[in-house]
Coordinates of C-alpha atoms in Angstrom, one line a residue:
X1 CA 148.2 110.3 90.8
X2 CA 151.2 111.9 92.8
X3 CA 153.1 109.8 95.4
X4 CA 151.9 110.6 99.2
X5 CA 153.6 110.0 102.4
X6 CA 152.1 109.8 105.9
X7 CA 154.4 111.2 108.3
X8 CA 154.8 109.2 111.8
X9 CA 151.2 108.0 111.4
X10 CA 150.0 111.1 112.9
X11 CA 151.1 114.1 111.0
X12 CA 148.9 115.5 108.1
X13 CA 149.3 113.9 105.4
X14 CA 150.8 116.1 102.3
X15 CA 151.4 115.2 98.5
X16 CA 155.1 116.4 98.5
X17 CA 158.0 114.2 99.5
X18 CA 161.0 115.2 101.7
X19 CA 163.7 113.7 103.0
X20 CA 162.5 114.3 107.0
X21 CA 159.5 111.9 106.0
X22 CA 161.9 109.2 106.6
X23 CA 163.7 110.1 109.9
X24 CA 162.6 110.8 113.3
X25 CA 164.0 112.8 115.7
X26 CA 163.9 112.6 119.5
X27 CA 163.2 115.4 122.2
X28 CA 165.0 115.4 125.3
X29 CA 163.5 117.3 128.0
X30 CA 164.7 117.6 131.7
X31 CA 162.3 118.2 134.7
X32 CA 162.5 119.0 138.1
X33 CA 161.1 115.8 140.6
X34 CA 158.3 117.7 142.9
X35 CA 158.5 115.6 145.8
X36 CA 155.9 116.1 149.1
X37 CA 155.5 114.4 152.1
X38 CA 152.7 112.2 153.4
X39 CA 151.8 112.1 156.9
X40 CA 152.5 108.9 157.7
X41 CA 156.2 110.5 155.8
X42 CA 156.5 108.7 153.3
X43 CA 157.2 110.5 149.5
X44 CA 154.7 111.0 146.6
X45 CA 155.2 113.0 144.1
X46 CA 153.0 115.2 143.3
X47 CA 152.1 118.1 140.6
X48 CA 151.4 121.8 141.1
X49 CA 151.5 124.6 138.6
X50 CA 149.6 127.2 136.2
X51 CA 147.9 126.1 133.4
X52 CA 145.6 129.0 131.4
X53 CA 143.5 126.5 129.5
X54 CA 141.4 129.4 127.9
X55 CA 144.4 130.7 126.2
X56 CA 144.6 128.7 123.1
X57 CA 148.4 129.5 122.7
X58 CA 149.6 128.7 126.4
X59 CA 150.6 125.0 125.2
X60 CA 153.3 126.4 122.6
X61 CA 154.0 128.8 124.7
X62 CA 155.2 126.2 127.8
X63 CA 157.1 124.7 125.1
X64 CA 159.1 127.2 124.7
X65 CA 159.6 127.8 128.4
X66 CA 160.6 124.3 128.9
X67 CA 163.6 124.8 126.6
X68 CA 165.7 125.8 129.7
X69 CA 164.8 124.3 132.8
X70 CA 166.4 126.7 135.3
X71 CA 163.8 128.7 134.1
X72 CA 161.1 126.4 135.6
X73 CA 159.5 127.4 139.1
X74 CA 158.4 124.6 140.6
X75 CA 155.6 124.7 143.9
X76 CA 155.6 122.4 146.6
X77 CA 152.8 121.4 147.9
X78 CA 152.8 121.1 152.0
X79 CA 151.1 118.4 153.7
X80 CA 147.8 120.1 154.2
X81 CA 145.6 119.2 152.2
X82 CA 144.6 115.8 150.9
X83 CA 141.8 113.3 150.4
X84 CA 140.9 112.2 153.7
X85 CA 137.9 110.0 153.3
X86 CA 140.1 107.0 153.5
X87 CA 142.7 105.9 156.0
X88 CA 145.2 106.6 153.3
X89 CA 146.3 110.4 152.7
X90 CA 146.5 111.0 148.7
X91 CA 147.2 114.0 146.4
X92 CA 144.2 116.2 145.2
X93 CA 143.3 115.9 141.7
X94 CA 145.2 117.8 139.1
X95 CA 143.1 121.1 138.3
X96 CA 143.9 123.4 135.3
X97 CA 145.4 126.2 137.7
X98 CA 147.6 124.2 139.8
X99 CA 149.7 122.0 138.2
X100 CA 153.9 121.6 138.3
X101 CA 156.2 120.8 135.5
X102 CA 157.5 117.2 137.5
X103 CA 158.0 114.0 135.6
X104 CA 158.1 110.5 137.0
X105 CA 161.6 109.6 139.0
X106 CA 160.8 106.0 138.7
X107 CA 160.6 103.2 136.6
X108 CA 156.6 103.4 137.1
X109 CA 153.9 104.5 134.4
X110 CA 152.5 107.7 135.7
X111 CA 148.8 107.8 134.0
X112 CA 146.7 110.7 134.2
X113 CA 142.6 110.4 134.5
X114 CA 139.7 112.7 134.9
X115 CA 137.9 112.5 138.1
X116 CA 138.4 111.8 142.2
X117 CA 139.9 108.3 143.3
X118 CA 137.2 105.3 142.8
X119 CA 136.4 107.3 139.5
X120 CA 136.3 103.7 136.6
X121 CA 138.9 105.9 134.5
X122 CA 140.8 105.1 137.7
X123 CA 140.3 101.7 137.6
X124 CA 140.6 101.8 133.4
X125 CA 143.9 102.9 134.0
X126 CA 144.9 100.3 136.2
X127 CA 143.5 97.9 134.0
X128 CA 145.6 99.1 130.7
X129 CA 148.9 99.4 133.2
X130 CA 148.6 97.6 136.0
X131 CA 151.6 98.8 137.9
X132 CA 151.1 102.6 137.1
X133 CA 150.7 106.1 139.1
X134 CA 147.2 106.6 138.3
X135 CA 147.5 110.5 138.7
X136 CA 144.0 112.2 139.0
X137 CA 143.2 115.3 137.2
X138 CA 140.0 117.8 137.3
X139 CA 139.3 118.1 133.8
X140 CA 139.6 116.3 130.3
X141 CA 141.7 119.2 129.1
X142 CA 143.8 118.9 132.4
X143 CA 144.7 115.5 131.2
X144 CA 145.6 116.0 127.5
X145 CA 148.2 118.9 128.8
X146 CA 149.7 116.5 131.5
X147 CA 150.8 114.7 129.3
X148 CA 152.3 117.3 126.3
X149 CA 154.2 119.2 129.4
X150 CA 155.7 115.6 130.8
X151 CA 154.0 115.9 133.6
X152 CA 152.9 112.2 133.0
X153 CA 153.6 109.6 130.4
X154 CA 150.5 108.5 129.3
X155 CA 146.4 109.7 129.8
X156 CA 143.6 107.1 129.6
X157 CA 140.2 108.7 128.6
X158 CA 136.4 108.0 127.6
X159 CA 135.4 108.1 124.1
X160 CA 132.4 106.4 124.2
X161 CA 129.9 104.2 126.0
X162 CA 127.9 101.4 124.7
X163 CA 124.4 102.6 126.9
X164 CA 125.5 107.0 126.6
X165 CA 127.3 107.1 123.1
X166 CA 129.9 109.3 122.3
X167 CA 132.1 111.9 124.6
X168 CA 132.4 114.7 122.0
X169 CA 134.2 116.6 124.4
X170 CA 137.2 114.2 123.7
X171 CA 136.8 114.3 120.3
X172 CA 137.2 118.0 120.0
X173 CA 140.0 117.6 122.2
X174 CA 142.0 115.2 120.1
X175 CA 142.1 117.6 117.1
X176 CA 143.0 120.6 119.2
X177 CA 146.0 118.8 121.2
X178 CA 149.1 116.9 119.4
X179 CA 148.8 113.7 121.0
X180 CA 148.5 110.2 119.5
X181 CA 146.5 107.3 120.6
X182 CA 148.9 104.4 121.5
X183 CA 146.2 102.1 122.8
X184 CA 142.3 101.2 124.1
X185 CA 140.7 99.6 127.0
X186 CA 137.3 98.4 127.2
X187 CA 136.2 98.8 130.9
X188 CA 132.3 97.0 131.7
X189 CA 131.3 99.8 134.2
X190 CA 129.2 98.0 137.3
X191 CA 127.0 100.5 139.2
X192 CA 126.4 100.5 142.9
X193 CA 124.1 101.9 144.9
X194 CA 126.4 103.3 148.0
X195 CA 125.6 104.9 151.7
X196 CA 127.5 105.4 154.8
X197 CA 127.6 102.7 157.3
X198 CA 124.1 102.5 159.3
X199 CA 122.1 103.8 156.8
X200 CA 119.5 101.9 154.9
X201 CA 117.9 101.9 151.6
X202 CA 114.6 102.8 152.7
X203 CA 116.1 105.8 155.3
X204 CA 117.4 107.4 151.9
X205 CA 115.9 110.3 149.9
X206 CA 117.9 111.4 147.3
X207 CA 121.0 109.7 145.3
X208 CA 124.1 111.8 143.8
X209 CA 126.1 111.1 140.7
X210 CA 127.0 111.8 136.8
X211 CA 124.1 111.8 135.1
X212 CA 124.8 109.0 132.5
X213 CA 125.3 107.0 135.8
X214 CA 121.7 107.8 136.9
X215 CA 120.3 107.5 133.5
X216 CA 121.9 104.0 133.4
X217 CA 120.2 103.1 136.6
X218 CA 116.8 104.5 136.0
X219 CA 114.8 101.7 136.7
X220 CA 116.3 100.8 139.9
X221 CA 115.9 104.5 141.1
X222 CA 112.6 105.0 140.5
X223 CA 111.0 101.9 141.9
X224 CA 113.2 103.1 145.3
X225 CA 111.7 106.3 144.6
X226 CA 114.4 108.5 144.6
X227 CA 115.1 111.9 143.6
X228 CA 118.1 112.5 141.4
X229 CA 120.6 114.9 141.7
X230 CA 123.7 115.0 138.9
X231 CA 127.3 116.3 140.2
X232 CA 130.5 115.9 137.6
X233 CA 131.2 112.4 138.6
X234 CA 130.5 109.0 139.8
X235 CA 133.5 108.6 142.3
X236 CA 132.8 112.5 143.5
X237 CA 129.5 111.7 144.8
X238 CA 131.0 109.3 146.7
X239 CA 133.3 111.3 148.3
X240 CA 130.5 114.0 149.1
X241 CA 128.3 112.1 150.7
X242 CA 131.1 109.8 152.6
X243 CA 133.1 113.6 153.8
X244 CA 129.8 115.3 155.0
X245 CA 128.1 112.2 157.0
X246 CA 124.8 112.4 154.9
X247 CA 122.3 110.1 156.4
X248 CA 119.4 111.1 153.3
X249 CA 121.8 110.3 150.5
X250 CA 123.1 108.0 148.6
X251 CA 125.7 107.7 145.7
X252 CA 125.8 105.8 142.7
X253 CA 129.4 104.3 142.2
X254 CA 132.0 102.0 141.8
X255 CA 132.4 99.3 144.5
X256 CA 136.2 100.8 144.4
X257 CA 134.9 104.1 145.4
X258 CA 132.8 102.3 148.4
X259 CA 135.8 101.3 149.8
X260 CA 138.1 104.0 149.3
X261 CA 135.9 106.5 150.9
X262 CA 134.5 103.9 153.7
X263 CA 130.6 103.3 152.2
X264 CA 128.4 100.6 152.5
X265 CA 127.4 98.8 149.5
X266 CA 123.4 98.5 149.9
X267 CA 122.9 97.3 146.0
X268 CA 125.6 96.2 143.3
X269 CA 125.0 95.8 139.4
X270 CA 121.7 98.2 139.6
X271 CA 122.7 99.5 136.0
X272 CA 119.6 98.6 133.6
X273 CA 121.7 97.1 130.8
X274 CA 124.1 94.4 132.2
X275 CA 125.8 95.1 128.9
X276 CA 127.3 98.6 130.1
X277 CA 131.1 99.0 128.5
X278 CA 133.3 102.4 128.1
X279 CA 135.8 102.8 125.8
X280 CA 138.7 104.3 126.8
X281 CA 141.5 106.1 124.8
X282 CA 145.1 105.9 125.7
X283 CA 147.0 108.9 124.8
X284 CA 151.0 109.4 124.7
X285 CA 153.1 112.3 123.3
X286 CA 155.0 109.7 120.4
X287 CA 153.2 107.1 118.6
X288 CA 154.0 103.7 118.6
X289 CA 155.4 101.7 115.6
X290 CA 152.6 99.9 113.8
X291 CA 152.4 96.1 113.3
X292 CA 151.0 93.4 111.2
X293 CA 151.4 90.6 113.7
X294 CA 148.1 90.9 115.9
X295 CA 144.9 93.0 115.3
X296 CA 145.1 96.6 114.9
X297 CA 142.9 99.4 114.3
X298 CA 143.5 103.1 113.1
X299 CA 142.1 106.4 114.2
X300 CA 141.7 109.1 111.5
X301 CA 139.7 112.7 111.1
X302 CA 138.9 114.4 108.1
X303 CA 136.7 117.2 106.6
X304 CA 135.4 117.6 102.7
X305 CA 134.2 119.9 100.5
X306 CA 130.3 120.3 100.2
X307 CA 128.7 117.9 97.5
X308 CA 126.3 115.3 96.6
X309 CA 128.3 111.9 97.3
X310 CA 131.1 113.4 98.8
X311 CA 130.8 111.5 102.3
X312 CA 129.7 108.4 100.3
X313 CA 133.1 108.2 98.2
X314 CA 135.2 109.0 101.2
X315 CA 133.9 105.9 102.9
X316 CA 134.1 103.8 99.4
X317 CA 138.1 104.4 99.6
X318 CA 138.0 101.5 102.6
X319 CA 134.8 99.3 101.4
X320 CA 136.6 98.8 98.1
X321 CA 139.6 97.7 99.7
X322 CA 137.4 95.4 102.1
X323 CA 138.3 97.3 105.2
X324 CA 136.1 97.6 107.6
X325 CA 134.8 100.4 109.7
X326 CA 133.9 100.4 113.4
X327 CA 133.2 104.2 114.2
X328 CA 132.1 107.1 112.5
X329 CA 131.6 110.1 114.4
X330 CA 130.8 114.1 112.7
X331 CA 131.7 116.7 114.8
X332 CA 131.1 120.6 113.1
X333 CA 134.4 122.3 112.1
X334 CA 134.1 124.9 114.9
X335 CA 136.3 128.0 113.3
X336 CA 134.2 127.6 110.6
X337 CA 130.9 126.1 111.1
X338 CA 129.2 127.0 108.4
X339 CA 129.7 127.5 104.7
X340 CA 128.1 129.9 102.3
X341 CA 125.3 129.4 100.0
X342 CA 126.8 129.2 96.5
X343 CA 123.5 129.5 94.7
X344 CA 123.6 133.4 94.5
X345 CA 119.9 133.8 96.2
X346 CA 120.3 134.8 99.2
X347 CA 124.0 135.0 100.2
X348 CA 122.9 133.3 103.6
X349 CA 125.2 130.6 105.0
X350 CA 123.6 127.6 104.1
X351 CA 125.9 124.2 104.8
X352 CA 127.8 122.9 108.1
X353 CA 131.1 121.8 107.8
X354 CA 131.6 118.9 109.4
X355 CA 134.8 117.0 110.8
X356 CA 134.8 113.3 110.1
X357 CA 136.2 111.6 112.9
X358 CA 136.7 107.1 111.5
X359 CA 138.1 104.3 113.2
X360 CA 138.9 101.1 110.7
X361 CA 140.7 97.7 111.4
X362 CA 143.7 98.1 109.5
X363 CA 147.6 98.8 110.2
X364 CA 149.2 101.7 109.1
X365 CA 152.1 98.7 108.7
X366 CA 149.2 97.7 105.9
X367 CA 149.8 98.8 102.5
X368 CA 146.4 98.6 101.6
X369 CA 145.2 101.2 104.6
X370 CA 148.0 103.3 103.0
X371 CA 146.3 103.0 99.7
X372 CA 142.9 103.9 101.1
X373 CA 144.5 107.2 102.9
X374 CA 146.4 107.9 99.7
X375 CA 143.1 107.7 98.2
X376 CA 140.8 109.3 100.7
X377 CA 143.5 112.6 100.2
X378 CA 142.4 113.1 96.2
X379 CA 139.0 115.2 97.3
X380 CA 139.3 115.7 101.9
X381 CA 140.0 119.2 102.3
X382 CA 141.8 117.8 105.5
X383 CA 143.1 114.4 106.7
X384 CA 145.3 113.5 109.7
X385 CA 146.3 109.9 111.3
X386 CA 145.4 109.6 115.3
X387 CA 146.7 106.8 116.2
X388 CA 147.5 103.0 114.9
X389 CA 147.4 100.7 117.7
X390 CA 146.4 97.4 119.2
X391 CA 143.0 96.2 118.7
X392 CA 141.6 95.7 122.8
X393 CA 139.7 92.9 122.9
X394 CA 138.9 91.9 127.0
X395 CA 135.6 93.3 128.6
X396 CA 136.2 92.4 132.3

């Protein structure tokens, strides 16, 4: 069997050996500090630019852009427009057609999130760096290219729920975008049921949030009797029903987002499973160096040929080597979803192909993970390493 290397832990692994396998190389990049000022006139920095999300080849495009910096035209963003639910004034969320190619000036973490302030990736965030610039942003993909243009330094995202399952959404986006996963956070999401000040639970009508939120809180809704209405997120609603004075409505949320946007808090823990925990990624642009001095678990995807017993001697590479396997998640290959019938009949597609997305506890530091990858390479098709990092352990 030939010798394999596994570049950086992320890269896809190949059977040929070169001398780069064994050095790294560093990428300097210098960015222009987007400053704006705060009523109150104090500084925040603050991001503004164009991102074309659609086009699949903006990303390497930017890249090459950011070779020379003079060549960068940077917005600023006046003080006009803002959150103003709360008594403090705060950027709006990053959106994928105005963002700015600005870095952090400081010492502090700047972390990107989907959603609004109050949003519980707001709060994940704060929770995996507790002295960061949780930056908001409009969409998952907004995120994941924060972070590749150094706009921020790190992005903490969903990838699953223990009530909802899986975000696929992320999982698609991990394979498209080059970032590694440095890192996880297990958040135990609390739902309350929020309203402005003076109204009560039986003047309301209707309740607003994401729709996992008011499928997690089902019970409680319907013996108020309450009609449901979804909107793109928990800490959103909120904000809707706090900025236009309903007196109808209320909002399922975080007690964060009740305070931030000045609600009353008529119920807390209405979820109907106390045992309600998210998963969260965190995503960087390098990966970090793999130990063998604490728990750690490894990230992988990978797609095989079509065959009886295929899928079952993938998996075998890590129970043989008694490693066990926390997640397994198929996603279809979407540039080519489906394979052709090989039986001659009808010449009709017949099979999916599938993407393999596997999470073990094992350290790429670990020479027997290496062995099982080494192994797992004879028949995938495809194979790459996601991330080695720190197992998370804490549910608060």
């Amino acid at each position: 069997m030939a010798a394999f290397v596994i570049k950086s832990l992320v890269s896809q692994i190949t059977a040929k050996h070169s001398p780069s396998d064994h050095t790294s190389s560093r990428i300097e990049i210098k960015s222009a500090l987007i400053s704006v000022k705060r009523r109150c006139g104090s500084k925040i920095p603050v991001l503004a630019a164009s991102i074309h999300s659609e086009n699949d080849q903006s990303i390497e495009a930017q890249k090459k852009k950011n070779g020379n910096a003079k060549n960068i035209q940077s917005n600023l963003l006046q003080d006009a427009e803002y959150d103003v639910a709360s008594k403090d004034a705060h950027p709006r969320p990053l959106s994928s057609t105005h963002l700015s190619n600005s870095v952090s000036s400081g010492s502090r973490l700047r972390v990107a999130y989907q959603g609004v302030r109050g949003a519980y990736s707001e709060s994940a965030a704060q929770k995996a760096y507790p002295n960061c610039e949780a930056v908001p942003c409009e969409q998952f993909d907004t995120a994941f290219e924060s972070v590749e243009r150094w706009l921020v330094d790190r992005a903490v995202l969903p990838i699953e729920n223990s009530l909802g399952g899986s975000i696929h959404r992320n999982y698609d986006l991990l394979l498209r975008h080059r970032l590694h996963i440095v890192g996880e956070v297990k958040y135990a999401v609390r739902h309350c049921l929020l309203a402005n000040h003076g109204v009560k639970v039986e003047d309301l009508k209707r309740v607003l949030s994401h729709p996992q939120a008011l499928a997690q809180c089902e019970n409680t809704l319907t013996k108020l009797g309450l009609v449901r209405e979804a909107v793109d997120d928990t800490a959103g609603a909120a904000k809707h029903v706090a900025l236009q004075k309903l007196e109808d409505t209320g909002a399922v949320a975080s007690s964060a987002a009740a305070s931030i946007y000045g609600l009353n808090i008529l119920a807390e823990d209405i979820q109907d499973d106390s045992d309600n925990v998210t998963r969260f990624l965190i995503l960087a642009r390098e990966p970090i160096i793999p130990g063998t001095d604490r728990p750690f678990k490894t990230s992988i995807v990978f797609s095989l040929e079509e065959g009886p017993g295929v899928l079952f001697k993938a998996l075998a590479v890590f129970a043989l080597r008694q490693i066990n396997l926390t997640k397994i998640e198929s996603r279809p290959l979407r540039k080519q979803p489906l394979r052709a019938s090989d039986d001659g009949n009808s010449g009709l597609p017949k099979y999916f192909d599938y993407l393999f997305y596997v999470d073990f506890e094992a350290s790429m530091a670990d020479e027997n993970a290496q062995n099982a990858l080494r192994h797992l390479k004879e028949f995938a098709t495809f194979l790459r390493v996601l991330g080695s990092y720190p197992v998370h352990t804490s549910m608060v």
